[in-house]
Short mmCIF file of C-alpha atoms in Angstrom, two decimals:
data_model
loop_
_atom_site.label_atom_id
_atom_site.label_comp_id
_atom_site.label_asym_id
_atom_site.label_seq_id
_atom_site.Cartn_x
_atom_site.Cartn_y
_atom_site.Cartn_z
CA MET A 1 -198.89 119.13 38.63
CA GLU A 2 -200.88 119.33 35.41
CA GLU A 3 -200.54 123.12 35.16
CA LYS A 4 -197.66 124.71 33.41
CA ASP A 5 -198.00 127.55 35.85
CA GLY A 6 -197.96 125.75 39.20
CA ARG A 7 -198.51 128.77 41.36
CA ALA A 8 -200.90 128.51 44.21
CA ILE A 9 -201.76 130.51 47.31
CA VAL A 10 -201.56 129.20 50.83
CA THR A 11 -203.51 131.29 53.35
CA VAL A 12 -203.29 130.76 57.08
CA ILE A 13 -205.86 132.48 59.32
CA GLY A 14 -206.25 132.09 63.07
CA GLN A 15 -204.86 133.05 66.57
CA ASP A 16 -201.17 133.87 66.47
CA ARG A 17 -198.88 131.43 68.28
CA VAL A 18 -195.41 130.06 68.14
CA GLY A 19 -194.70 127.52 65.37
CA ILE A 20 -197.26 128.37 62.72
CA ILE A 21 -194.96 129.30 59.93
CA ALA A 22 -192.64 126.38 60.82
CA GLY A 23 -195.58 123.99 60.92
CA VAL A 24 -197.01 124.97 57.51
CA ALA A 25 -193.56 125.40 55.81
CA GLY A 26 -192.63 121.91 57.10
CA VAL A 27 -195.49 120.32 55.35
CA LEU A 28 -194.59 122.18 52.18
CA ALA A 29 -190.81 121.18 52.39
CA GLU A 30 -191.65 117.56 52.99
CA ASN A 31 -193.53 117.56 49.69
CA ASN A 32 -191.02 119.52 47.72
CA VAL A 33 -193.18 122.54 47.30
CA ASN A 34 -191.14 125.77 46.88
CA ILE A 35 -192.25 128.96 48.75
CA LEU A 36 -191.91 131.93 46.40
CA ASP A 37 -193.10 134.63 48.62
CA ILE A 38 -194.43 135.04 52.08
CA SER A 39 -196.19 137.84 54.03
CA GLN A 40 -197.92 138.29 57.30
CA THR A 41 -200.60 140.66 58.33
CA VAL A 42 -203.43 141.16 60.77
CA LEU A 43 -207.02 140.56 59.60
CA GLN A 44 -209.35 142.12 62.14
CA GLU A 45 -208.16 140.48 65.35
CA PHE A 46 -206.77 137.47 63.57
CA PHE A 47 -203.26 136.51 62.31
CA ALA A 48 -203.10 136.08 58.54
CA MET A 49 -200.21 134.60 56.62
CA ILE A 50 -200.06 134.36 52.89
CA MET A 51 -197.60 132.28 50.93
CA VAL A 52 -197.21 132.11 47.18
CA VAL A 53 -195.99 128.59 46.39
CA ASP A 54 -194.79 126.74 43.37
CA LEU A 55 -196.27 123.27 42.89
CA LYS A 56 -194.44 122.30 39.75
CA GLU A 57 -192.11 119.90 41.55
CA SER A 58 -194.64 118.87 44.20
CA ARG A 59 -194.45 115.15 45.19
CA VAL A 60 -198.20 115.03 45.86
CA GLY A 61 -201.29 116.11 43.96
CA PHE A 62 -203.25 119.31 44.62
CA HIS A 63 -205.95 117.74 46.50
CA GLU A 64 -203.69 115.59 48.79
CA LEU A 65 -201.61 118.68 49.58
CA GLN A 66 -204.79 120.50 50.59
CA THR A 67 -205.61 117.63 52.95
CA LEU A 68 -202.08 117.59 54.38
CA LEU A 69 -202.12 121.38 55.01
CA ALA A 70 -205.66 121.39 56.54
CA ALA A 71 -204.49 118.58 58.91
CA ALA A 72 -201.37 120.56 59.94
CA GLY A 73 -203.54 123.69 60.49
CA GLU A 74 -205.87 121.68 62.77
CA LYS A 75 -203.00 120.72 64.93
CA LEU A 76 -201.91 124.36 65.07
CA GLY A 77 -205.37 125.63 65.77
CA VAL A 78 -205.48 127.72 62.52
CA GLU A 79 -207.31 127.39 59.12
CA VAL A 80 -204.98 126.61 56.21
CA ARG A 81 -206.22 126.80 52.65
CA LEU A 82 -204.61 126.01 49.33
CA GLN A 83 -206.13 127.57 46.36
CA HIS A 84 -205.06 127.97 42.77
CA ALA A 85 -203.45 131.35 42.20
CA ASP A 86 -205.85 132.11 39.29
CA VAL A 87 -208.60 132.83 41.75
CA PHE A 88 -206.88 135.82 43.14
CA ARG A 89 -205.50 137.11 39.87
CA TYR A 90 -208.83 136.73 38.09
CA MET A 91 -210.95 138.43 40.68
CA HIS A 92 -209.09 141.64 40.81
CA ARG A 93 -207.45 142.01 37.44
CA ILE A 94 -208.36 141.74 33.80
CA MET B 1 -195.70 140.27 47.98
CA SER B 2 -194.83 139.89 44.44
CA ALA B 3 -196.38 142.35 42.00
CA LEU B 4 -198.88 139.83 40.72
CA PHE B 5 -200.47 139.34 44.14
CA SER B 6 -201.38 141.81 46.82
CA SER B 7 -202.09 140.70 50.30
CA SER B 8 -205.07 142.91 50.74
CA GLU B 9 -206.58 141.45 47.54
CA ILE B 10 -206.01 137.91 48.60
CA LEU B 11 -207.50 138.51 52.03
CA GLU B 12 -210.50 140.32 50.43
CA THR B 13 -211.24 137.26 48.30
CA ILE B 14 -210.90 135.00 51.37
CA ARG B 15 -213.21 137.24 53.38
CA MET B 16 -215.89 137.32 50.51
CA VAL B 17 -216.01 133.58 50.56
CA GLN B 18 -215.66 132.87 54.32
CA VAL B 19 -217.69 135.64 55.80
CA GLU B 20 -219.99 137.10 53.03
CA ASN B 21 -221.27 133.90 51.51
CA LEU B 22 -219.69 134.46 48.06
CA ASP B 23 -220.36 131.37 45.98
CA ILE B 24 -221.11 130.24 42.45
CA ARG B 25 -224.77 129.57 42.61
CA THR B 26 -224.97 127.10 39.73
CA VAL B 27 -223.00 125.57 36.92
CA THR B 28 -225.69 124.51 34.42
CA LEU B 29 -224.89 122.22 31.53
CA GLY B 30 -227.19 122.88 28.57
CA ILE B 31 -227.89 119.79 26.31
CA SER B 32 -229.72 119.69 23.06
CA LEU B 33 -232.15 116.80 22.94
CA ARG B 34 -233.38 117.64 19.47
CA ASP B 35 -231.83 114.47 18.04
CA CYS B 36 -233.81 112.31 20.64
CA ALA B 37 -237.23 112.97 19.09
CA THR B 38 -238.73 109.88 17.56
CA SER B 39 -242.20 108.71 16.45
CA ASP B 40 -242.45 106.48 19.54
CA LEU B 41 -242.59 108.07 22.98
CA LYS B 42 -240.94 105.06 24.81
CA GLU B 43 -237.97 105.20 22.36
CA THR B 44 -237.76 109.00 22.83
CA CYS B 45 -237.66 108.47 26.58
CA ARG B 46 -234.87 106.02 26.23
CA ARG B 47 -232.78 108.29 24.03
CA VAL B 48 -233.40 111.26 26.28
CA TYR B 49 -232.13 109.38 29.29
CA ASP B 50 -229.14 107.92 27.43
CA LYS B 51 -228.12 111.25 25.97
CA ILE B 52 -228.33 113.09 29.21
CA THR B 53 -226.54 110.49 31.31
CA ARG B 54 -223.82 110.16 28.66
CA THR B 55 -223.24 113.89 28.10
CA ALA B 56 -223.39 114.89 31.78
CA GLU B 57 -221.58 111.88 33.15
CA ARG B 58 -218.51 113.88 34.34
CA LEU B 59 -220.33 117.14 35.28
CA VAL B 60 -220.64 116.63 38.97
CA PRO B 61 -217.09 115.34 39.59
CA VAL B 62 -215.47 117.99 37.31
CA VAL B 63 -217.28 120.76 39.03
CA GLU B 64 -216.34 119.36 42.47
CA GLU B 65 -212.65 119.35 41.26
CA VAL B 66 -212.86 122.96 40.14
CA GLU B 67 -214.54 123.91 43.38
CA SER B 68 -211.73 122.38 45.53
CA ARG B 69 -208.98 123.80 43.35
CA PHE B 70 -210.21 127.38 43.45
CA GLY B 71 -211.70 127.23 46.96
CA ILE B 72 -214.90 128.84 45.81
CA PRO B 73 -218.06 126.97 46.79
CA ILE B 74 -220.11 125.91 43.74
CA VAL B 75 -223.52 125.28 45.27
CA ASN B 76 -225.53 123.65 42.47
CA LYS B 77 -224.89 121.44 39.51
CA ARG B 78 -227.80 121.38 37.09
CA ILE B 79 -228.84 120.54 33.55
CA ALA B 80 -231.05 122.40 31.08
CA VAL B 81 -232.47 120.60 28.07
CA THR B 82 -234.31 121.52 24.81
CA PRO B 83 -237.96 122.40 25.54
CA MET B 84 -239.57 118.98 25.82
CA ALA B 85 -242.70 120.03 23.89
CA LEU B 86 -240.36 119.95 20.80
CA VAL B 87 -238.78 116.64 21.74
CA GLY B 88 -242.09 114.87 22.43
CA GLU B 89 -244.03 116.21 19.48
CA PRO B 90 -243.09 113.69 16.73
CA SER B 91 -244.28 110.88 18.95
CA GLY B 92 -247.93 112.09 18.70
CA ALA B 93 -248.32 111.20 22.44
CA GLU B 94 -251.05 112.87 24.48
CA ASP B 95 -249.27 112.38 27.74
CA TYR B 96 -245.73 113.58 28.39
CA VAL B 97 -245.39 112.39 32.03
CA PRO B 98 -243.11 109.62 30.87
CA LEU B 99 -240.71 112.14 29.38
CA ALA B 100 -240.64 114.06 32.66
CA GLU B 101 -239.94 110.77 34.51
CA ALA B 102 -237.01 110.01 32.03
CA LEU B 103 -235.62 113.49 32.88
CA ASP B 104 -235.97 112.84 36.61
CA ARG B 105 -234.26 109.46 36.33
CA ALA B 106 -231.36 110.98 34.42
CA ALA B 107 -230.98 113.83 36.87
CA ARG B 108 -230.78 111.21 39.63
CA THR B 109 -228.21 109.15 37.78
CA VAL B 110 -225.82 112.01 37.22
CA GLY B 111 -226.38 113.55 40.57
CA VAL B 112 -227.92 116.98 39.83
CA ASN B 113 -230.55 118.44 41.98
CA PHE B 114 -232.65 119.97 39.21
CA ILE B 115 -233.13 119.52 35.56
CA GLY B 116 -234.88 122.22 33.59
CA GLY B 117 -236.59 122.15 30.20
CA PHE B 118 -239.93 120.46 30.67
CA SER B 119 -241.03 123.56 28.70
CA ALA B 120 -243.12 124.87 25.88
CA LEU B 121 -242.74 128.14 23.97
CA VAL B 122 -246.35 129.21 23.09
CA HIS B 123 -245.93 133.01 22.88
CA LYS B 124 -247.91 133.10 19.62
CA GLY B 125 -249.82 129.85 19.68
CA PHE B 126 -249.83 126.14 20.41
CA THR B 127 -248.74 123.18 18.49
CA SER B 128 -249.93 119.63 19.42
CA GLY B 129 -246.68 119.08 21.39
CA ASP B 130 -247.18 122.26 23.41
CA ARG B 131 -250.76 121.19 24.32
CA ALA B 132 -249.66 117.75 25.33
CA LEU B 133 -246.90 119.17 27.58
CA MET B 134 -249.17 121.79 29.15
CA ARG B 135 -251.81 119.12 29.84
CA SER B 136 -249.16 116.95 31.46
CA LEU B 137 -247.68 119.65 33.64
CA PRO B 138 -249.58 119.14 36.91
CA ARG B 139 -249.03 115.41 37.01
CA ALA B 140 -245.42 115.68 35.79
CA LEU B 141 -244.58 118.15 38.49
CA ALA B 142 -246.35 116.09 41.11
CA THR B 143 -244.74 112.75 40.25
CA THR B 144 -241.16 113.91 39.65
CA GLU B 145 -238.82 115.54 42.20
CA ARG B 146 -236.13 117.20 40.24
CA VAL B 147 -237.84 118.27 36.92
CA CYS B 148 -238.41 121.98 36.45
CA ALA B 149 -240.92 123.32 33.95
CA SER B 150 -241.57 126.65 32.14
CA VAL B 151 -243.89 128.03 29.60
CA ASN B 152 -243.14 131.18 27.55
CA VAL B 153 -246.44 132.94 27.05
CA GLY B 154 -245.39 136.22 25.41
CA THR B 155 -242.57 138.22 23.76
CA THR B 156 -242.17 141.77 22.82
CA LYS B 157 -242.13 140.62 19.10
CA ALA B 158 -245.16 138.39 19.31
CA GLY B 159 -247.46 139.69 22.01
CA LEU B 160 -249.23 137.74 24.65
CA ASN B 161 -250.83 134.44 24.20
CA MET B 162 -253.90 134.99 26.49
CA ASP B 163 -255.37 131.50 25.78
CA ALA B 164 -252.17 130.10 27.33
CA VAL B 165 -252.38 132.49 30.16
CA ARG B 166 -255.95 131.46 30.82
CA ASP B 167 -255.16 127.76 30.79
CA LEU B 168 -252.13 128.34 33.16
CA GLY B 169 -254.37 129.67 35.92
CA HIS B 170 -255.99 126.22 35.92
CA ILE B 171 -252.86 124.28 35.57
CA ILE B 172 -251.12 126.10 38.44
CA LYS B 173 -254.15 125.51 40.59
CA GLU B 174 -254.17 121.82 39.75
CA THR B 175 -250.49 121.51 40.35
CA ALA B 176 -250.83 122.92 43.74
CA LEU B 177 -253.67 120.54 44.62
CA LEU B 178 -251.69 117.53 43.47
CA THR B 179 -248.83 118.61 45.68
CA ALA B 180 -250.97 119.86 48.54
CA ASP B 181 -249.23 117.65 51.17
CA GLN B 182 -246.14 119.59 50.48
CA GLY B 183 -247.57 123.06 50.46
CA GLY B 184 -248.16 123.02 46.67
CA ILE B 185 -244.41 122.56 46.02
CA GLY B 186 -245.08 121.54 42.37
CA CYS B 187 -245.84 125.23 41.58
CA ALA B 188 -242.29 126.16 42.79
CA LYS B 189 -241.03 124.15 39.83
CA LEU B 190 -243.07 125.98 37.19
CA VAL B 191 -242.17 129.38 35.73
CA VAL B 192 -244.40 131.30 33.37
CA PHE B 193 -242.23 133.64 31.32
CA CYS B 194 -242.44 136.56 28.96
CA ASN B 195 -239.31 136.99 26.85
CA ALA B 196 -237.69 133.84 28.26
CA PRO B 197 -233.97 133.72 27.73
CA GLU B 198 -232.62 130.71 25.99
CA ASP B 199 -229.40 130.41 28.09
CA ASN B 200 -230.61 131.01 31.55
CA PRO B 201 -228.66 128.74 34.05
CA PHE B 202 -231.09 129.39 36.95
CA MET B 203 -233.90 127.08 37.97
CA ALA B 204 -236.74 126.68 37.65
CA GLY B 205 -236.79 128.58 34.42
CA ALA B 206 -233.67 127.06 32.70
CA PHE B 207 -233.98 125.48 29.33
CA HIS B 208 -231.56 124.88 26.41
CA GLY B 209 -232.97 127.18 23.62
CA VAL B 210 -233.45 126.18 20.09
CA GLY B 211 -230.76 128.60 18.88
CA GLU B 212 -228.15 127.01 21.19
CA ALA B 213 -225.27 124.69 20.31
CA GLU B 214 -225.25 120.99 21.04
CA CYS B 215 -223.99 121.62 24.59
CA ALA B 216 -222.98 124.66 26.61
CA VAL B 217 -221.72 125.48 30.15
CA ASN B 218 -223.61 128.47 31.64
CA VAL B 219 -222.79 129.73 35.00
CA GLY B 220 -224.85 131.67 37.47
CA VAL B 221 -223.05 133.71 40.18
CA SER B 222 -224.44 134.86 43.45
CA GLY B 223 -223.16 137.24 46.06
CA PRO B 224 -225.93 139.48 47.71
CA GLY B 225 -223.97 139.06 50.91
CA VAL B 226 -220.83 140.51 49.35
CA VAL B 227 -222.78 143.49 47.94
CA LEU B 228 -224.44 143.97 51.27
CA ALA B 229 -221.18 144.05 53.13
CA ALA B 230 -219.72 146.59 50.63
CA VAL B 231 -222.85 148.90 50.93
CA ARG B 232 -222.74 148.76 54.73
CA GLN B 233 -219.05 150.02 54.68
CA HIS B 234 -220.44 153.35 53.20
CA PRO B 235 -223.26 154.49 55.36
CA GLU B 236 -222.78 158.10 54.50
CA ALA B 237 -221.91 157.99 50.74
CA ASP B 238 -224.14 159.53 48.20
CA LEU B 239 -225.90 157.29 45.74
CA GLY B 240 -223.40 157.91 42.82
CA THR B 241 -220.70 156.69 45.11
CA ILE B 242 -222.78 153.65 46.18
CA ALA B 243 -223.38 152.73 42.58
CA THR B 244 -219.65 152.65 42.08
CA VAL B 245 -219.10 150.49 45.14
CA ILE B 246 -221.75 148.02 43.90
CA LYS B 247 -220.15 148.03 40.35
CA ASN B 248 -216.73 147.21 41.84
CA THR B 249 -218.17 144.35 43.91
CA ALA B 250 -220.25 143.02 41.04
CA PHE B 251 -217.07 143.07 38.90
CA LYS B 252 -215.25 140.81 41.41
CA ILE B 253 -218.15 138.40 41.85
CA THR B 254 -218.60 137.99 38.06
CA ARG B 255 -214.85 137.33 37.55
CA MET B 256 -215.23 134.30 39.77
CA GLY B 257 -218.12 133.15 37.58
CA GLU B 258 -216.06 133.61 34.45
CA LEU B 259 -213.06 131.79 35.90
CA VAL B 260 -215.29 128.87 36.94
CA ALA B 261 -217.15 128.78 33.64
CA ARG B 262 -213.93 128.67 31.63
CA GLU B 263 -212.31 126.07 33.79
CA VAL B 264 -215.39 123.74 33.81
CA SER B 265 -215.75 124.25 30.11
CA ARG B 266 -212.16 123.43 29.50
CA ARG B 267 -212.25 120.26 31.60
CA LEU B 268 -215.53 118.99 30.20
CA GLY B 269 -214.60 119.86 26.64
CA VAL B 270 -217.97 121.71 26.28
CA PRO B 271 -218.12 125.28 25.00
CA PHE B 272 -218.55 128.18 27.41
CA GLY B 273 -221.95 129.83 26.94
CA ILE B 274 -222.51 132.66 29.30
CA VAL B 275 -222.16 133.97 32.73
CA ASP B 276 -225.45 135.14 34.29
CA LEU B 277 -224.84 138.19 36.48
CA SER B 278 -227.91 137.70 38.71
CA LEU B 279 -227.71 138.51 42.39
CA ALA B 280 -229.40 135.40 43.70
CA PRO B 281 -230.28 135.48 47.34
CA THR B 282 -230.59 132.53 49.83
CA THR B 283 -232.48 132.35 53.09
CA ALA B 284 -229.14 132.61 54.95
CA GLN B 285 -229.03 135.77 57.09
CA GLY B 286 -227.19 138.54 55.24
CA ASP B 287 -227.43 136.79 51.82
CA SER B 288 -230.49 138.89 50.96
CA VAL B 289 -231.22 141.38 48.19
CA ALA B 290 -233.96 142.97 50.44
CA GLU B 291 -231.26 143.67 53.06
CA ILE B 292 -229.15 145.50 50.46
CA LEU B 293 -232.09 147.75 49.80
CA GLU B 294 -232.47 148.30 53.46
CA ALA B 295 -228.78 148.99 53.77
CA LEU B 296 -229.24 151.74 51.17
CA GLY B 297 -231.45 153.48 53.72
CA LEU B 298 -234.98 152.02 53.68
CA GLU B 299 -236.41 150.99 56.95
CA ARG B 300 -237.94 147.89 55.23
CA CYS B 301 -238.04 146.48 51.67
CA GLY B 302 -241.34 147.63 50.27
CA ALA B 303 -241.17 151.20 51.62
CA CYS B 304 -241.56 154.01 49.19
CA GLY B 305 -238.20 154.31 47.47
CA THR B 306 -237.74 150.54 47.13
CA THR B 307 -238.27 150.63 43.38
CA ALA B 308 -235.62 153.37 42.87
CA ALA B 309 -233.16 151.66 45.16
CA LEU B 310 -233.58 148.41 43.30
CA ALA B 311 -233.22 150.20 39.96
CA LEU B 312 -229.85 151.55 41.15
CA LEU B 313 -228.67 148.19 42.47
CA ASN B 314 -229.75 146.25 39.36
CA ASP B 315 -228.12 148.69 36.95
CA ALA B 316 -224.77 148.82 38.96
CA VAL B 317 -224.68 145.09 39.15
CA LYS B 318 -225.00 144.93 35.34
CA LYS B 319 -222.40 147.58 34.71
CA GLY B 320 -219.85 145.93 36.92
CA GLY B 321 -220.64 142.51 35.68
CA ALA B 322 -220.54 143.30 32.02
CA MET B 323 -216.94 144.43 32.33
CA ALA B 324 -215.93 141.21 34.07
CA SER B 325 -217.17 138.65 31.58
CA SER B 326 -216.75 138.15 27.87
CA TYR B 327 -220.18 136.62 27.51
CA VAL B 328 -223.04 137.76 29.74
CA GLY B 329 -226.48 136.34 29.22
CA GLY B 330 -229.29 134.55 30.94
CA LEU B 331 -231.41 136.72 33.30
CA SER B 332 -228.66 138.89 34.64
CA GLY B 333 -230.27 141.06 37.23
CA ALA B 334 -231.17 141.15 40.91
CA PHE B 335 -233.58 138.32 41.95
CA ILE B 336 -236.33 139.12 44.35
CA PRO B 337 -237.98 135.71 45.16
CA VAL B 338 -239.93 136.10 48.29
CA SER B 339 -239.51 132.64 49.87
CA GLU B 340 -235.77 132.46 49.12
CA ASP B 341 -234.68 135.75 50.75
CA ALA B 342 -234.91 136.25 54.55
CA GLY B 343 -235.31 140.03 54.15
CA MET B 344 -238.20 139.70 51.65
CA ILE B 345 -239.94 137.15 53.98
CA ARG B 346 -239.66 139.68 56.90
CA ALA B 347 -240.82 142.60 54.87
CA VAL B 348 -243.98 140.65 53.88
CA LYS B 349 -244.61 139.44 57.31
CA GLU B 350 -244.31 142.90 58.82
CA GLY B 351 -246.69 144.27 56.12
CA ALA B 352 -243.98 146.48 54.48
CA LEU B 353 -244.12 144.65 51.19
CA THR B 354 -247.34 144.04 49.30
CA LEU B 355 -247.96 142.18 46.07
CA GLU B 356 -248.50 145.44 44.28
CA LYS B 357 -245.22 146.79 45.28
CA LEU B 358 -243.50 143.57 44.36
CA GLU B 359 -244.96 143.93 40.98
CA ALA B 360 -243.57 147.52 40.60
CA MET B 361 -240.19 146.20 41.67
CA THR B 362 -240.17 143.63 38.85
CA ALA B 363 -240.33 146.47 36.29
CA VAL B 364 -236.72 147.51 37.14
CA CYS B 365 -235.02 144.19 37.81
CA SER B 366 -234.92 140.58 36.99
CA VAL B 367 -236.92 138.58 36.96
CA GLY B 368 -240.54 138.82 38.13
CA LEU B 369 -243.09 137.80 40.69
CA ASP B 370 -241.06 134.94 42.01
CA MET B 371 -241.63 132.24 44.67
CA PHE B 372 -244.60 133.95 46.44
CA ALA B 373 -247.61 132.30 47.99
CA VAL B 374 -251.24 133.47 47.70
CA PRO B 375 -254.23 132.05 49.51
CA GLY B 376 -255.30 128.48 48.43
CA ASP B 377 -258.81 129.60 47.46
CA THR B 378 -257.48 132.17 44.92
CA PRO B 379 -259.54 131.52 41.74
CA PRO B 380 -257.71 130.39 38.59
CA GLU B 381 -258.67 133.54 36.62
CA VAL B 382 -256.93 135.75 39.32
CA ILE B 383 -253.76 133.66 38.81
CA SER B 384 -254.09 134.10 35.09
CA ALA B 385 -254.58 137.83 35.48
CA LEU B 386 -251.47 138.09 37.72
CA ILE B 387 -249.56 136.36 35.02
CA ALA B 388 -250.95 138.64 32.34
CA ASP B 389 -250.02 141.81 34.31
CA GLU B 390 -246.46 140.55 34.81
CA ALA B 391 -246.10 139.38 31.27
CA ALA B 392 -247.33 142.83 30.07
CA ILE B 393 -244.50 144.54 32.03
CA GLY B 394 -242.02 142.31 30.21
CA MET B 395 -243.57 142.67 26.85
CA ILE B 396 -243.68 146.50 27.02
CA ASN B 397 -240.32 147.00 28.60
CA LYS B 398 -238.47 144.51 26.38
CA LYS B 399 -237.27 142.53 29.25
CA THR B 400 -237.76 139.10 30.82
CA THR B 401 -240.45 138.75 33.36
CA ALA B 402 -241.71 135.67 34.98
CA VAL B 403 -244.33 134.37 37.46
CA ARG B 404 -243.75 131.55 39.94
CA VAL B 405 -246.73 131.59 42.17
CA ILE B 406 -247.98 129.01 44.76
CA PRO B 407 -251.65 129.11 45.57
CA ALA B 408 -250.98 127.34 48.86
CA PRO B 409 -253.73 124.70 49.44
CA GLY B 410 -255.71 125.32 52.64
CA LYS B 411 -253.78 128.42 53.46
CA LYS B 412 -255.00 131.98 53.93
CA ALA B 413 -253.30 135.35 53.88
CA GLY B 414 -250.82 135.68 56.75
CA ASP B 415 -250.09 131.90 57.06
CA MET B 416 -246.66 130.51 56.23
CA VAL B 417 -245.90 127.81 53.76
CA GLU B 418 -242.72 125.73 54.19
CA PHE B 419 -240.95 124.26 51.19
CA GLY B 420 -237.69 123.46 52.78
CA GLY B 421 -234.17 123.52 51.42
CA LEU B 422 -233.27 126.02 48.64
CA LEU B 423 -236.96 126.88 48.03
CA GLY B 424 -237.36 128.33 51.53
CA ARG B 425 -240.62 129.45 53.22
CA ALA B 426 -243.18 131.87 51.98
CA PRO B 427 -245.67 134.08 53.96
CA VAL B 428 -249.07 133.92 52.16
CA MET B 429 -249.74 137.35 50.56
CA PRO B 430 -253.31 138.76 50.21
CA VAL B 431 -254.44 139.25 46.63
CA ASN B 432 -256.90 141.81 45.29
CA THR B 433 -260.25 140.01 45.37
CA PHE B 434 -262.09 141.94 42.65
CA SER B 435 -262.71 139.67 39.68
CA PRO B 436 -260.84 139.76 36.33
CA ALA B 437 -262.85 136.65 35.23
CA ALA B 438 -264.53 138.21 32.11
CA PHE B 439 -261.18 139.78 30.94
CA VAL B 440 -259.33 136.42 31.23
CA ALA B 441 -262.25 134.48 29.64
CA ARG B 442 -261.93 136.49 26.39
CA GLY B 443 -258.79 134.68 25.47
CA GLY B 444 -257.12 135.45 22.21
CA ARG B 445 -253.77 137.13 21.69
CA ILE B 446 -252.78 140.65 22.98
CA PRO B 447 -251.09 142.08 19.83
CA ALA B 448 -247.35 142.87 19.87
CA PRO B 449 -246.69 146.46 20.99
CA LEU B 450 -245.54 149.22 18.63
CA LEU B 451 -242.05 148.64 20.07
CA ALA B 452 -241.99 145.43 18.14
CA LEU B 453 -241.95 147.23 14.88
CA SER B 454 -238.31 148.08 15.02
CA ASN B 455 -237.28 146.94 11.60
#
């Protein structure tokens, strides 16, 4: 990754079912992306999972990882997004 | 979650983008073309095309990269250039249509949907270049697709150039006729300003002012949908509390603009100019400034109370936004274009919103009488007088005002004009039919107000 700070946020939103965490974490592990933190909550009637990940040692680029995660999400019937962590820091904090 | 991130904040960001249409409305690259002026118009055109395509070559791919990385939609990539009246002037040419065509070609080549700056600043008077540009406006707007034009006819410091205002009535009518087959769409690309900002990223009024650097990245945020959702969550709150809710929301929206502006600027190697805090609506349901006013408690936008509600909204957006960005500029206020806001369209169609009320609203917000249609047979002097009224509001209140009016060919009050895409659809509004002809025919200059004597 080109950033010194390789932190990004993975969000997973959709209907809860068996295997979501395993499916998403599997893609991350295959590409050597470390999960720093993970939490789960309910957003209106949907299941929402948030992961803070470290992309410093990632074997693939940001865009490719986005594509892989989105594909995994499609198989699981959930939406998976990868966004740079700055978005969330910047919006709420100075 | 670690201390740096909170789940609720992360989910709020996601919701704002997914559900409430939060986006960055435009990343606009300002480019100076002052060094392109030559004594030969053909050569000037060549330099203009070359400089824009060279400077903006990476704009679209870089913005798309930033969009994907941050997961925030960036709707438009645009370019603003030096007012072309200045660039064309040394050529001595009478016809500037070739310059507009060069801009259009350059916009196509780099893949931006609009390029602004086919402009003249005539608030105190005309130079030969200004006259050539204004003469060329109708044909330039009819023969190009992506070129946006503007004319600054007044400032608080200089007063109002009523000769320019008079001429523009005819120019706007002619532009409508030349683009009659598309509802007079040429007029949607022409803004008449008082106190025009030099760093506005929004079309159609964007140009790269003469006090600007070689290049600058200016960003316009959006987010009426996000503000609407926040207001709707507080149906019982008093107006002081609502102002705070809007401020908090505007802060978050503007932070996204600041983040995107800094990242695009870094990647392009072009200085960051400003973030424009404007709430810019779209025709998407729920992405409407009029609906925010209605959520504040008005049955329809245009009802008595609309001006007060808009004043509150506009001020709260600025207060929240100003905290969020290190450089705020451009127009920075709530936009109320009629054709581009589903709630405004409905209010006009139902008879809740009249032209007179719209004018009152422009006294307390950005930016003016914007994207509204009047009957095709409206005489040029009435168009001029409309412009004069709006410019006077800007001049006296030390603010930017603008007019973007479409005298829709063949249409009468109550008809609809379709522009399509971002420009939307406009219900034709009735105009006062008493004549201002003798007033407009006087011409001359309305002197700068006493407010101008501030030194």
